PDB file of N, CA and C in Angstrom:
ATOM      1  N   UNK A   2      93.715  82.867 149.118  1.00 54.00           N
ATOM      2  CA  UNK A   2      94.575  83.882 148.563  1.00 54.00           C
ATOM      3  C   UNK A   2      93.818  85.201 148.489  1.00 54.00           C
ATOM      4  N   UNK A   3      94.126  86.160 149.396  1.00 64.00           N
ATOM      5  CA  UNK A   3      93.265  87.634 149.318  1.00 64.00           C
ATOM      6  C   UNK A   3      94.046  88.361 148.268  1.00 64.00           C
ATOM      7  N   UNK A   4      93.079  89.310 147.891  1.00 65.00           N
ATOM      8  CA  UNK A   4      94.366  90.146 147.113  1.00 65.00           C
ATOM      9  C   UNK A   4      94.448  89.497 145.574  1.00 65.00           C
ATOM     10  N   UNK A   5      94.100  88.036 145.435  1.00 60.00           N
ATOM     11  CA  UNK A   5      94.781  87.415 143.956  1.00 60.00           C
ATOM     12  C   UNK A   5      93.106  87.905 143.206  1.00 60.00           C
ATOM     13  N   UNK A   6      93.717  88.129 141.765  1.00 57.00           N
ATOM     14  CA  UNK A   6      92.580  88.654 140.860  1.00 57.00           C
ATOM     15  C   UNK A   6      92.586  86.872 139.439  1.00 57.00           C
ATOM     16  N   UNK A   7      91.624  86.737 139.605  1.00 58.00           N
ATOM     17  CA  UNK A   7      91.682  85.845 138.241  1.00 58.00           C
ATOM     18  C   UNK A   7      91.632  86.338 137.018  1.00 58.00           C
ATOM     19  N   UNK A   8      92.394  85.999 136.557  1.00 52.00           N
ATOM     20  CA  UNK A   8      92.312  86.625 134.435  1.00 52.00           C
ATOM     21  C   UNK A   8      92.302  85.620 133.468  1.00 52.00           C
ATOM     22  N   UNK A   9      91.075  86.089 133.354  1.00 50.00           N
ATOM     23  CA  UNK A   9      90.778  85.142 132.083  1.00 50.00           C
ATOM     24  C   UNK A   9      91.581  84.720 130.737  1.00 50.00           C
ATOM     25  N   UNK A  10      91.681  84.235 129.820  1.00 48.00           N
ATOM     26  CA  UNK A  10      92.219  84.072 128.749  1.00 48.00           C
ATOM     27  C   UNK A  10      91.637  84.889 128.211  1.00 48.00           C
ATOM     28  N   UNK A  11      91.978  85.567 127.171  1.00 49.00           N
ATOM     29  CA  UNK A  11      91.309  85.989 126.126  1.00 49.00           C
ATOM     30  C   UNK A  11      90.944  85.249 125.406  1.00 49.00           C
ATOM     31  N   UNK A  12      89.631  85.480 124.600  1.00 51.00           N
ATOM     32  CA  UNK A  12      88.861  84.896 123.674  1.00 51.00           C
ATOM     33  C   UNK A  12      89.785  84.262 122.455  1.00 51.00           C
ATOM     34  N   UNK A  13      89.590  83.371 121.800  1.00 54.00           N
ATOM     35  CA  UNK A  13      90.079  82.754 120.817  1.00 54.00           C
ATOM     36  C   UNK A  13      89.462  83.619 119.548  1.00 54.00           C
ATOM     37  N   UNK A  14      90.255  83.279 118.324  1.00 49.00           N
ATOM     38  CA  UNK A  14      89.531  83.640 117.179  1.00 49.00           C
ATOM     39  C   UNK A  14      88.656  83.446 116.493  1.00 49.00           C
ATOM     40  N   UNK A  15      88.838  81.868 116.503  1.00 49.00           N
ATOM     41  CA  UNK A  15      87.964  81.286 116.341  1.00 49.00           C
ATOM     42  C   UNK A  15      86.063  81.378 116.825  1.00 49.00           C
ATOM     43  N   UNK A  16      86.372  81.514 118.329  1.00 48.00           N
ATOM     44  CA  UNK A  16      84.819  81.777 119.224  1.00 48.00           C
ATOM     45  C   UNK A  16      84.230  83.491 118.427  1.00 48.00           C
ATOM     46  N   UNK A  17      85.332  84.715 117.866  1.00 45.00           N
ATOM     47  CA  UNK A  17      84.529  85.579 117.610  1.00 45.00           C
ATOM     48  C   UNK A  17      83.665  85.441 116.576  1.00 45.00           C
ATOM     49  N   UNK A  18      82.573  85.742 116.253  1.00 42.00           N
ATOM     50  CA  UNK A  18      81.593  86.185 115.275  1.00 42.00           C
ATOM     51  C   UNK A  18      82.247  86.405 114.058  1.00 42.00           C
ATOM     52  N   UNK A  19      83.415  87.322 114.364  1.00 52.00           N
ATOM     53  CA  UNK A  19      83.825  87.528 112.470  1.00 52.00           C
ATOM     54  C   UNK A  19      84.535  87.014 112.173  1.00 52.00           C
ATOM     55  N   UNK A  20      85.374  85.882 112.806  1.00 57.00           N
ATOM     56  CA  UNK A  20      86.142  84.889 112.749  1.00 57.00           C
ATOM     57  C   UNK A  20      85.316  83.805 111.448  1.00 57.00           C
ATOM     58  N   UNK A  21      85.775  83.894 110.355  1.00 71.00           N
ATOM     59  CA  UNK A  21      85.130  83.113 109.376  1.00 71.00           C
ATOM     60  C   UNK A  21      86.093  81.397 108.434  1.00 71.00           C
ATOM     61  N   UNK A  22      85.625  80.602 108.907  1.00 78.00           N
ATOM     62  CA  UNK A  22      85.934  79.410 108.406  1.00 78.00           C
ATOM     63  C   UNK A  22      86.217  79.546 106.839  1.00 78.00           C
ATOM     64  N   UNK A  23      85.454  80.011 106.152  1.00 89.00           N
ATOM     65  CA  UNK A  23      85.681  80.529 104.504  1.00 89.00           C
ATOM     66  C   UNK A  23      87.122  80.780 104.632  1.00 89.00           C
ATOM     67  N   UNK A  24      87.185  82.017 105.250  1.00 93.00           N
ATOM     68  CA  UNK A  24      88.147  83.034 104.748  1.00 93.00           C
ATOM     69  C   UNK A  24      89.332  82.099 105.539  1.00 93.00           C
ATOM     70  N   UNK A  25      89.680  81.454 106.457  1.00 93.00           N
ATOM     71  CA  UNK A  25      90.816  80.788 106.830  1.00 93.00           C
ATOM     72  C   UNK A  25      90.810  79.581 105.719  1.00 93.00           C
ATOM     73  N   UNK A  26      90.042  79.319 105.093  1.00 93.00           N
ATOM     74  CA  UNK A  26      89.732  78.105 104.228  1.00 93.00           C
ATOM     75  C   UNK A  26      90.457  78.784 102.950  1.00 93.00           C
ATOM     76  N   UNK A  27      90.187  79.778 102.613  1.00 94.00           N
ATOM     77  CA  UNK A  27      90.829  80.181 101.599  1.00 94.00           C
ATOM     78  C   UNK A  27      92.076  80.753 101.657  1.00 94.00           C
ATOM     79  N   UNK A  28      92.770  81.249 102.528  1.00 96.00           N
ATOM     80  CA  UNK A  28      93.834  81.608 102.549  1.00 96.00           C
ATOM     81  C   UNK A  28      94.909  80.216 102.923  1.00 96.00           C
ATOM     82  N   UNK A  29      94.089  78.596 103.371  1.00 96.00           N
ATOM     83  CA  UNK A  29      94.571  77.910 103.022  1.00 96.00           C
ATOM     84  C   UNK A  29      95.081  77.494 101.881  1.00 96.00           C
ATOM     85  N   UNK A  30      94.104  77.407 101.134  1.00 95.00           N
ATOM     86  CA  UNK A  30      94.063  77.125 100.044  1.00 95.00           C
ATOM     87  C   UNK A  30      94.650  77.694  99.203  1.00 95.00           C
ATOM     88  N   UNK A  31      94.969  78.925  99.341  1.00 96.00           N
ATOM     89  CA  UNK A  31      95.977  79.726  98.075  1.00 96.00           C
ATOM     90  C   UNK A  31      97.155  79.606  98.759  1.00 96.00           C
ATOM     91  N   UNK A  32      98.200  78.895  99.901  1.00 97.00           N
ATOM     92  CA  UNK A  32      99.015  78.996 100.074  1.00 97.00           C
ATOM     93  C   UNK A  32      99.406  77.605  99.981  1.00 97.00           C
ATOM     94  N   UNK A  33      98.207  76.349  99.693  1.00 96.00           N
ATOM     95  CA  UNK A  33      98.952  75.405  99.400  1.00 96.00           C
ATOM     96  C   UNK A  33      99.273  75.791  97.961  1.00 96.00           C
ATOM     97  N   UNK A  34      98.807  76.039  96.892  1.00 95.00           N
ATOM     98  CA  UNK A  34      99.156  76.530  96.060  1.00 95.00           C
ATOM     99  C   UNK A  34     100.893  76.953  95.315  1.00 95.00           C
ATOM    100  N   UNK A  35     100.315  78.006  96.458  1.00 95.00           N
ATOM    101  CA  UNK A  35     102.134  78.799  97.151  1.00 95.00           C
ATOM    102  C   UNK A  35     102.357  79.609  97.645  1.00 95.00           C
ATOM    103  N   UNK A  36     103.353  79.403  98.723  1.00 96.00           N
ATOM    104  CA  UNK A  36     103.602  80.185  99.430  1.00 96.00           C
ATOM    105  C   UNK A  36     103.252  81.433  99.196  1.00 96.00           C
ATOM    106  N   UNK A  37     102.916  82.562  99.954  1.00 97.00           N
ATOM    107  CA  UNK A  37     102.665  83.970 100.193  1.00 97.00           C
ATOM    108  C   UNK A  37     102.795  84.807 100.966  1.00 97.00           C
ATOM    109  N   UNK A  38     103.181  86.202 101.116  1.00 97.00           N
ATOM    110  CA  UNK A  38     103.212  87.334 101.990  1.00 97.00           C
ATOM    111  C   UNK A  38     101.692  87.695 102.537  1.00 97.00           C
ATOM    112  N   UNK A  39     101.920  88.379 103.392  1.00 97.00           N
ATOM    113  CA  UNK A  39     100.640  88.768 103.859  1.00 97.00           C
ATOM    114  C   UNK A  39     100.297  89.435 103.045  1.00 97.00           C
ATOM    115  N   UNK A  40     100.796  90.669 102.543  1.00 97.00           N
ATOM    116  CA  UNK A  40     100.363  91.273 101.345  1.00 97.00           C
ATOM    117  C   UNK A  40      99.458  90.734 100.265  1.00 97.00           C
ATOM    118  N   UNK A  41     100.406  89.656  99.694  1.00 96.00           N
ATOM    119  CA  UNK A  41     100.096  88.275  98.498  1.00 96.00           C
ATOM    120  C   UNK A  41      98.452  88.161  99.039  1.00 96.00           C
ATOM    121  N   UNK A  42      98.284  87.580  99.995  1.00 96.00           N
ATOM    122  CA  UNK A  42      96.801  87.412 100.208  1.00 96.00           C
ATOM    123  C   UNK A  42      96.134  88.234 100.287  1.00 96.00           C
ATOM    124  N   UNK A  43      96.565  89.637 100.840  1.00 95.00           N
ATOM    125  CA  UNK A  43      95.503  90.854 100.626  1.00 95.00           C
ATOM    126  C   UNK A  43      94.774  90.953  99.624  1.00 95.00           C
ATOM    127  N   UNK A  44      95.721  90.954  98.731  1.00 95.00           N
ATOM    128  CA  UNK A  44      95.363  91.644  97.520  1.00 95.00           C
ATOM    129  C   UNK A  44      94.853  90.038  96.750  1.00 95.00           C
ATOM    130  N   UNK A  45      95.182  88.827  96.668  1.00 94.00           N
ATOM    131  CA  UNK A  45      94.725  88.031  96.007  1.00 94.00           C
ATOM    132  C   UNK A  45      93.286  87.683  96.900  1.00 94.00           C
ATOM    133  N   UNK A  46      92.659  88.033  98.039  1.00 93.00           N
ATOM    134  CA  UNK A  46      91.439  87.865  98.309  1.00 93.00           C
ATOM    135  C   UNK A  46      90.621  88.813  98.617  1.00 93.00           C
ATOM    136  N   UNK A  47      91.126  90.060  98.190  1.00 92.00           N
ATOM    137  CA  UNK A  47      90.533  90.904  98.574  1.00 92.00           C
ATOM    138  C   UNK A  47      90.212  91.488 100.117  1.00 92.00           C
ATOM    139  N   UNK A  48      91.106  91.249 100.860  1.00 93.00           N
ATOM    140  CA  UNK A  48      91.321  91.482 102.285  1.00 93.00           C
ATOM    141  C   UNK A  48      91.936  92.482 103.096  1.00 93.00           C
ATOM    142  N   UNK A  49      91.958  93.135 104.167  1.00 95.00           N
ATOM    143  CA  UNK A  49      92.900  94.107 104.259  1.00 95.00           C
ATOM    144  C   UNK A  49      94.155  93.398 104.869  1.00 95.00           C
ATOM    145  N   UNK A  50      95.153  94.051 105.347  1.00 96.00           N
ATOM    146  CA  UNK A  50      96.332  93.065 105.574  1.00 96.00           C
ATOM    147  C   UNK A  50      96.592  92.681 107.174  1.00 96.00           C
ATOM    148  N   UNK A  51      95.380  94.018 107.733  1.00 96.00           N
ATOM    149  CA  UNK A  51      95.662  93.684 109.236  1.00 96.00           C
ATOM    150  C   UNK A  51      94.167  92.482 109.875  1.00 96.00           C
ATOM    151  N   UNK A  52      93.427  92.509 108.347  1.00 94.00           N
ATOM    152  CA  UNK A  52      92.229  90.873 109.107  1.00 94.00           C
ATOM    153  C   UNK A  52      93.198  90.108 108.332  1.00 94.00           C
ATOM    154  N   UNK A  53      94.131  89.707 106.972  1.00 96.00           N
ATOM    155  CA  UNK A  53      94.260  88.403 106.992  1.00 96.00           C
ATOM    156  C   UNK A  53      95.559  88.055 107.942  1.00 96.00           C
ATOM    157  N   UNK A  54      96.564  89.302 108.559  1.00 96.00           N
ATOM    158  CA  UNK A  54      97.110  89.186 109.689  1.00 96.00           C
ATOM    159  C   UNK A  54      96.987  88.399 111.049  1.00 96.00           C
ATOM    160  N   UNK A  55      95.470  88.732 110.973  1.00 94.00           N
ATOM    161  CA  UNK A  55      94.543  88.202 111.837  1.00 94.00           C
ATOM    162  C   UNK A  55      94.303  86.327 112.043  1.00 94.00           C
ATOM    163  N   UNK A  56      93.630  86.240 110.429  1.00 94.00           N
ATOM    164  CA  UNK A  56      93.684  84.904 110.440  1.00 94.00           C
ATOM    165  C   UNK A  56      95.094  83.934 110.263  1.00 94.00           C
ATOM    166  N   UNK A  57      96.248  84.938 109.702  1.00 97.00           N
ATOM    167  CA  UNK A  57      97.472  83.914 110.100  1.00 97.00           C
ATOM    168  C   UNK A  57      98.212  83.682 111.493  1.00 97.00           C
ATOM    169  N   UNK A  58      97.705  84.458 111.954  1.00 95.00           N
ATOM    170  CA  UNK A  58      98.379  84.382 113.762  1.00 95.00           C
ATOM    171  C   UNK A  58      97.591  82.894 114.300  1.00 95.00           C
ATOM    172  N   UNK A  59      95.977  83.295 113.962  1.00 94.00           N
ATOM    173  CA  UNK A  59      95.351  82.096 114.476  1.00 94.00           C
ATOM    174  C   UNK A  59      95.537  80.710 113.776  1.00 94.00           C
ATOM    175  N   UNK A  60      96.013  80.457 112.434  1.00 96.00           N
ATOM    176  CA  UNK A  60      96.191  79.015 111.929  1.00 96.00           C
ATOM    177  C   UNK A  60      98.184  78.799 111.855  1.00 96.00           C
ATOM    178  N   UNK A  61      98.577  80.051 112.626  1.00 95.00           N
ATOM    179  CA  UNK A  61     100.355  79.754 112.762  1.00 95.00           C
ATOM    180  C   UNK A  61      99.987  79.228 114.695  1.00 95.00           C
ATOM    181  N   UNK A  62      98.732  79.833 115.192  1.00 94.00           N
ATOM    182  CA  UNK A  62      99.076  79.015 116.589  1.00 94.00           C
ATOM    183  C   UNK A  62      98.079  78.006 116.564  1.00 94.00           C
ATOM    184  N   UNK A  63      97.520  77.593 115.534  1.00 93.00           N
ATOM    185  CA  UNK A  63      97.051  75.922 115.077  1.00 93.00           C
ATOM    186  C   UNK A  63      97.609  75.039 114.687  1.00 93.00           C
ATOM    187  N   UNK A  64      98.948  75.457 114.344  1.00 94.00           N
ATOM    188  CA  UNK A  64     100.321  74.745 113.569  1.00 94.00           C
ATOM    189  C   UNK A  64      99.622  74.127 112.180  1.00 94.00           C
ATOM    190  N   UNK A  65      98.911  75.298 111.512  1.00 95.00           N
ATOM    191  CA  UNK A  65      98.798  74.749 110.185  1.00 95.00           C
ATOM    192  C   UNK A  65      99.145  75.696 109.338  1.00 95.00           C
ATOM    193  N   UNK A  66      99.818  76.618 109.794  1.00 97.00           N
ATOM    194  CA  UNK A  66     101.072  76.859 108.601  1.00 97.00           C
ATOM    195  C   UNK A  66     102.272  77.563 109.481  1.00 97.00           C
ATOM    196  N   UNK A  67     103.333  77.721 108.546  1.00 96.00           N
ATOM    197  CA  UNK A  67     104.435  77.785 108.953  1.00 96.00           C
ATOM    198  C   UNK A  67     105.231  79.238 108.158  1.00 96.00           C
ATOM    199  N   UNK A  68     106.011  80.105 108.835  1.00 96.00           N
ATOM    200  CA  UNK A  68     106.562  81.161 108.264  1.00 96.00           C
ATOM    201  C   UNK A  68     108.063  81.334 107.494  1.00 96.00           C
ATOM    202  N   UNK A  69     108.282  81.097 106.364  1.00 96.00           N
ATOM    203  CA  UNK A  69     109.286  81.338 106.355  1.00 96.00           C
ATOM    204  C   UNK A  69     109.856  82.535 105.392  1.00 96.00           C
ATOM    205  N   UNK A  70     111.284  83.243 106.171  1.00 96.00           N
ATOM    206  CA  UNK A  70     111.801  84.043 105.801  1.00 96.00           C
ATOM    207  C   UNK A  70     112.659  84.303 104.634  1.00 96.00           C
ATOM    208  N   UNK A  71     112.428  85.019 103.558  1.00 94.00           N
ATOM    209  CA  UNK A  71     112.905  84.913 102.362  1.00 94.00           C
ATOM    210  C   UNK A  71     113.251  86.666 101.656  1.00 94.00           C
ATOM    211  N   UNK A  72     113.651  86.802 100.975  1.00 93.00           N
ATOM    212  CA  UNK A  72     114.049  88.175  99.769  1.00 93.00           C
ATOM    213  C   UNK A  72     113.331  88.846  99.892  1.00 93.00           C
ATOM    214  N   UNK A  73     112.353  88.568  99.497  1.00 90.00           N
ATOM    215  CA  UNK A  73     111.226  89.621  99.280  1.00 90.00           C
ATOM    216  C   UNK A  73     109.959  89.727 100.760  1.00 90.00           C
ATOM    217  N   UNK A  74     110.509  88.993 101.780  1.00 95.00           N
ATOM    218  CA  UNK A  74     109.737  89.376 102.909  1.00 95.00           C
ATOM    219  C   UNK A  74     109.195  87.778 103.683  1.00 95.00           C
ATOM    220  N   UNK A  75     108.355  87.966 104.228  1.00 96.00           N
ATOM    221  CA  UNK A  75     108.378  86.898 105.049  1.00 96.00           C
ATOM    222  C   UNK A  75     106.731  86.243 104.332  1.00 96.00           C
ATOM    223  N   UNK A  76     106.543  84.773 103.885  1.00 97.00           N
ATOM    224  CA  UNK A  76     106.275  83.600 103.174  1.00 97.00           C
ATOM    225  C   UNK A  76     105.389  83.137 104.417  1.00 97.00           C
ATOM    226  N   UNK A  77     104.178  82.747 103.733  1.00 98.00           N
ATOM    227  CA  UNK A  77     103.497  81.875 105.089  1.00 98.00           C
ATOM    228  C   UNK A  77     103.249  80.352 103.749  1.00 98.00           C
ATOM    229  N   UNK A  78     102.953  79.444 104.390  1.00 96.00           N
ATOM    230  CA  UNK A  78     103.059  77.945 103.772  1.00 96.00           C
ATOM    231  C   UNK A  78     102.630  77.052 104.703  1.00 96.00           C
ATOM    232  N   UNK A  79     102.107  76.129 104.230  1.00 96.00           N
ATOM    233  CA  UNK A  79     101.635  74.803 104.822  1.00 96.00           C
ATOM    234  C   UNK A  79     102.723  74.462 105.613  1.00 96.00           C
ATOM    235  N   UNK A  80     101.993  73.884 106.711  1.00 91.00           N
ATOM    236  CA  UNK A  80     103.355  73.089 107.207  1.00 91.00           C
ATOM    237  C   UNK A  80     103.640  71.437 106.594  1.00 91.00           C
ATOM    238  N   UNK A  81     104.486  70.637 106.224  1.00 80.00           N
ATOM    239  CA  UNK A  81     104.506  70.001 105.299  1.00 80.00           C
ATOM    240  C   UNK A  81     103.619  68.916 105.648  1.00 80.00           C
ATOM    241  N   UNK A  82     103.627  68.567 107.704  1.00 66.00           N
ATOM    242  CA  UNK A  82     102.903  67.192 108.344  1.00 66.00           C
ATOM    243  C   UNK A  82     101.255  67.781 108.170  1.00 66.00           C
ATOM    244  N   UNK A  83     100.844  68.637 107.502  1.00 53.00           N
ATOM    245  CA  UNK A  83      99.406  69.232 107.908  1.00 53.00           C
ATOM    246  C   UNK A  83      99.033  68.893 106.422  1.00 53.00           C
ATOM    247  N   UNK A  84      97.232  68.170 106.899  1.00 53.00           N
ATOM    248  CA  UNK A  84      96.476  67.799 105.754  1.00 53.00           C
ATOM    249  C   UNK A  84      95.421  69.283 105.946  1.00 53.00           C
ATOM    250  N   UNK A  85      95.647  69.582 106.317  1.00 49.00           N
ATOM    251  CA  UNK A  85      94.634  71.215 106.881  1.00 49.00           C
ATOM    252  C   UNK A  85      93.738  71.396 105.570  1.00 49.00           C
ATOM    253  N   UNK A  86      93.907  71.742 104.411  1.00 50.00           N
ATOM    254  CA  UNK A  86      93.619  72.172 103.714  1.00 50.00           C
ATOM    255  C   UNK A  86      92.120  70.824 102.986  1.00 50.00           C
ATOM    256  N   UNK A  87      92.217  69.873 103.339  1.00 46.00           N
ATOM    257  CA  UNK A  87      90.979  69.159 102.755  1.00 46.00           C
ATOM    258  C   UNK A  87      90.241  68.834 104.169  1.00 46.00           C
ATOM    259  N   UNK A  88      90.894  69.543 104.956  1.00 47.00           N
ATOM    260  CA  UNK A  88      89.768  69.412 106.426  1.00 47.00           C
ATOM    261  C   UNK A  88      88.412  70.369 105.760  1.00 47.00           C
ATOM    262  N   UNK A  89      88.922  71.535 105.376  1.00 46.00           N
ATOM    263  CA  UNK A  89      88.232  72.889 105.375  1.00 46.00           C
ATOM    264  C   UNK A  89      87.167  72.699 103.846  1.00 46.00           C
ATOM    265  N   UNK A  90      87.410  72.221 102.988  1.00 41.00           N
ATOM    266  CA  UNK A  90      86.947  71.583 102.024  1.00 41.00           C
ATOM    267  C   UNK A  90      85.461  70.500 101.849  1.00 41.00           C
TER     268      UNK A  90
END
């Protein structure tokens, strides 16, 4: 094939450096709790909203949590089949 270019995947979140097991560990953990906005975790871990943004994209395409849409904005939560939270523990 002349002409064809290969493209890589992009890097996972996980593989970067500031990608931190803690901080996905804890934003587990306060949402088994209960449910939360992205906001909700900002401010309850002291985070800005576009890194814990960050870490919910990567554990919503781990299928260990789940989004749901509600009143006051959109809810992230365990998914109910996921023991996730005493993996990280």
């Amino acid at each position: 094939m002349e002409n064809a270019a290969i493209v890589a995947d992009p890097p996972e979140h996980k593989a970067l450096f500031a990608y931190r097991k803690d901080t996905a560990a804890a934003i587990l953990g306060t949402i088994a709790r209960r449910p939360c906005t992205s906001k909700d975790l900002s401010e309850i871990l002291g985070l800005q909203v576009k890194e814990v943004d960050t870490y919910l994209k990567s554990l919503e395409a781990d299928k260990k949590i789940k989004i749901v849409k509600q009143k006051r904005g959109l809810f992230y939560q365990l998914k109910k089949s996921s023991n996730t939270v005493t993996r990280f523990f």
